[in-house]
C-alpha positions as a LaTeX table, in Angstrom:
\begin{tabular}{lrrr}
\hline
Residue & $x$ (\AA) & $y$ (\AA) & $z$ (\AA) \\
\hline
Met1 & $-84.54$ & 3.75 & $-62.62$ \\
Thr2 & $-86.54$ & 0.68 & $-61.54$ \\
Asn3 & $-89.68$ & $-0.83$ & $-63.02$ \\
Arg4 & $-91.71$ & 0.63 & $-60.15$ \\
Glu5 & $-90.41$ & 4.14 & $-60.85$ \\
Thr6 & $-91.22$ & 3.94 & $-64.57$ \\
Gly7 & $-94.72$ & 2.56 & $-64.04$ \\
Met8 & $-93.93$ & $-0.53$ & $-66.11$ \\
Arg9 & $-95.37$ & $-3.58$ & $-64.38$ \\
Thr10 & $-94.46$ & $-7.17$ & $-65.08$ \\
Ile11 & $-95.12$ & $-10.57$ & $-63.59$ \\
Thr12 & $-92.96$ & $-13.65$ & $-64.00$ \\
Thr13 & $-94.81$ & $-16.95$ & $-63.91$ \\
Arg14 & $-94.14$ & $-20.65$ & $-63.97$ \\
Glu15 & $-96.72$ & $-22.06$ & $-66.36$ \\
Gln16 & $-97.60$ & $-25.71$ & $-66.87$ \\
Leu17 & $-99.87$ & $-27.18$ & $-69.55$ \\
Leu18 & $-101.03$ & $-30.78$ & $-69.85$ \\
Ile19 & $-100.88$ & $-31.61$ & $-73.57$ \\
Asn20 & $-101.58$ & $-35.16$ & $-74.81$ \\
Gly21 & $-100.86$ & $-36.60$ & $-71.38$ \\
Arg22 & $-97.51$ & $-34.82$ & $-70.93$ \\
Val23 & $-96.72$ & $-31.70$ & $-68.91$ \\
His24 & $-95.08$ & $-28.81$ & $-70.75$ \\
Glu25 & $-93.58$ & $-26.02$ & $-68.65$ \\
Arg26 & $-92.14$ & $-22.56$ & $-69.13$ \\
Ile27 & $-91.11$ & $-19.56$ & $-67.09$ \\
Ala28 & $-92.16$ & $-16.30$ & $-68.74$ \\
Thr29 & $-92.24$ & $-12.62$ & $-67.86$ \\
His30 & $-95.42$ & $-10.85$ & $-68.96$ \\
Ile31 & $-96.61$ & $-7.24$ & $-69.21$ \\
Val32 & $-99.18$ & $-6.58$ & $-66.47$ \\
Thr33 & $-102.25$ & $-4.59$ & $-67.49$ \\
Gly34 & $-104.76$ & $-5.03$ & $-64.67$ \\
Ala35 & $-105.31$ & $-3.22$ & $-61.43$ \\
His36 & $-104.88$ & $-6.44$ & $-59.46$ \\
Gly37 & $-101.42$ & $-7.10$ & $-60.87$ \\
Tyr38 & $-102.31$ & $-10.47$ & $-62.33$ \\
Glu39 & $-103.99$ & $-9.62$ & $-65.64$ \\
Thr40 & $-101.43$ & $-9.86$ & $-68.40$ \\
Leu41 & $-101.41$ & $-8.27$ & $-71.82$ \\
Cys42 & $-101.49$ & $-11.69$ & $-73.48$ \\
Thr43 & $-104.17$ & $-12.99$ & $-71.04$ \\
Asn44 & $-102.12$ & $-16.19$ & $-70.67$ \\
Gly45 & $-100.00$ & $-15.14$ & $-67.76$ \\
Tyr46 & $-101.89$ & $-16.19$ & $-64.66$ \\
Asn47 & $-104.49$ & $-18.88$ & $-65.34$ \\
Val48 & $-105.62$ & $-22.11$ & $-63.73$ \\
Arg49 & $-107.94$ & $-24.33$ & $-65.79$ \\
Tyr50 & $-109.53$ & $-27.76$ & $-65.45$ \\
Asn51 & $-111.02$ & $-29.95$ & $-68.17$ \\
Lys52 & $-114.49$ & $-31.53$ & $-68.04$ \\
Ala53 & $-113.10$ & $-34.45$ & $-66.03$ \\
Gln54 & $-111.81$ & $-31.94$ & $-63.43$ \\
Gln55 & $-108.22$ & $-32.76$ & $-64.35$ \\
Leu56 & $-105.86$ & $-29.81$ & $-63.98$ \\
Val57 & $-104.73$ & $-28.95$ & $-67.53$ \\
Glu58 & $-103.27$ & $-25.46$ & $-66.99$ \\
Ser59 & $-101.56$ & $-24.09$ & $-63.93$ \\
Cys60 & $-99.68$ & $-20.92$ & $-63.25$ \\
Glu61 & $-97.69$ & $-19.72$ & $-60.26$ \\
Lys62 & $-96.37$ & $-16.21$ & $-59.76$ \\
Ile63 & $-92.67$ & $-16.35$ & $-59.00$ \\
Ala64 & $-91.67$ & $-12.67$ & $-59.33$ \\
Glu65 & $-92.90$ & $-9.14$ & $-60.01$ \\
Gly66 & $-91.23$ & $-6.19$ & $-61.67$ \\
Lys67 & $-88.58$ & $-8.10$ & $-63.60$ \\
Leu68 & $-87.27$ & $-7.29$ & $-67.07$ \\
Pro69 & $-86.92$ & $-8.27$ & $-69.83$ \\
Val70 & $-90.41$ & $-9.30$ & $-70.91$ \\
Thr71 & $-90.00$ & $-12.79$ & $-72.38$ \\
Cys72 & $-93.57$ & $-13.62$ & $-73.45$ \\
Pro73 & $-93.72$ & $-13.48$ & $-77.27$ \\
Val74 & $-97.48$ & $-12.84$ & $-77.26$ \\
Cys75 & $-97.15$ & $-9.85$ & $-74.89$ \\
Phe76 & $-94.46$ & $-8.50$ & $-77.23$ \\
Ala77 & $-96.62$ & $-8.97$ & $-80.34$ \\
Ile78 & $-99.62$ & $-7.24$ & $-78.74$ \\
Trp79 & $-97.44$ & $-4.40$ & $-77.45$ \\
Gln80 & $-96.08$ & $-3.86$ & $-80.97$ \\
Asp81 & $-99.64$ & $-3.64$ & $-82.32$ \\
Val82 & $-100.96$ & $-1.16$ & $-79.74$ \\
His83 & $-98.06$ & 1.07 & $-78.69$ \\
Arg84 & $-98.59$ & 3.43 & $-81.63$ \\
Phe85 & $-101.92$ & 4.67 & $-80.24$ \\
Thr86 & $-101.91$ & 7.98 & $-78.37$ \\
His87 & $-104.42$ & 9.51 & $-75.97$ \\
Val88 & $-106.16$ & 11.38 & $-78.83$ \\
Asp89 & $-107.09$ & 8.02 & $-80.39$ \\
Phe90 & $-109.40$ & 7.23 & $-77.46$ \\
Asp91 & $-112.83$ & 8.39 & $-76.29$ \\
Thr92 & $-113.72$ & 6.65 & $-73.06$ \\
Gln93 & $-115.66$ & 9.54 & $-71.52$ \\
Ser94 & $-118.50$ & 10.17 & $-74.01$ \\
Gly95 & $-120.49$ & 7.08 & $-73.07$ \\
Lys96 & $-120.59$ & 5.82 & $-76.67$ \\
Ser97 & $-119.59$ & 2.32 & $-75.56$ \\
Asp98 & $-121.66$ & 2.13 & $-72.35$ \\
Phe99 & $-123.98$ & $-0.84$ & $-71.89$ \\
Ile100 & $-127.67$ & $-0.03$ & $-72.29$ \\
Asp101 & $-130.80$ & $-2.00$ & $-71.41$ \\
Thr102 & $-132.17$ & $-3.43$ & $-74.68$ \\
Cys103 & $-135.37$ & $-4.69$ & $-73.01$ \\
His104 & $-134.64$ & $-8.14$ & $-74.49$ \\
Ser105 & $-134.83$ & $-11.18$ & $-72.24$ \\
Glu106 & $-132.32$ & $-13.25$ & $-74.21$ \\
Ile107 & $-129.13$ & $-12.57$ & $-76.10$ \\
Ile108 & $-129.64$ & $-12.23$ & $-79.84$ \\
Thr109 & $-126.61$ & $-12.77$ & $-82.05$ \\
Gly110 & $-126.02$ & $-11.52$ & $-85.57$ \\
Asn111 & $-128.06$ & $-8.32$ & $-85.14$ \\
Val112 & $-127.08$ & $-4.90$ & $-83.89$ \\
Ser113 & $-129.67$ & $-3.67$ & $-81.43$ \\
Val114 & $-130.96$ & $-0.16$ & $-82.04$ \\
Thr115 & $-133.18$ & 0.01 & $-78.95$ \\
Gly116 & $-132.28$ & 2.13 & $-75.99$ \\
Lys117 & $-130.08$ & 4.64 & $-77.81$ \\
Lys118 & $-128.85$ & 7.47 & $-75.65$ \\
\hline
\end{tabular}
């Protein structure tokens, strides 16, 4: 049975980071979570980032899809934490976590808004 048949999706990337003026590189296979096929469980898998001086400090290239084993240690750690949940542990249909209009014109931190309850 292949990855495609099991529904398990992965992406293998070549990742480069500029750290203290030196490039560090790895090739890692990540668990894919997003509909686009590029969001990874660890959120590190497919990023490009520049610093304030517009110098490229993080680059990522996709080099394969659907490969096993997963080699990203962060994907593995997150998977270990979440794989025990089952469908009965979720409520995504009730609307309890929907965004509501608070009628505020700026974001206020440190307080839980009670306006606009459903």
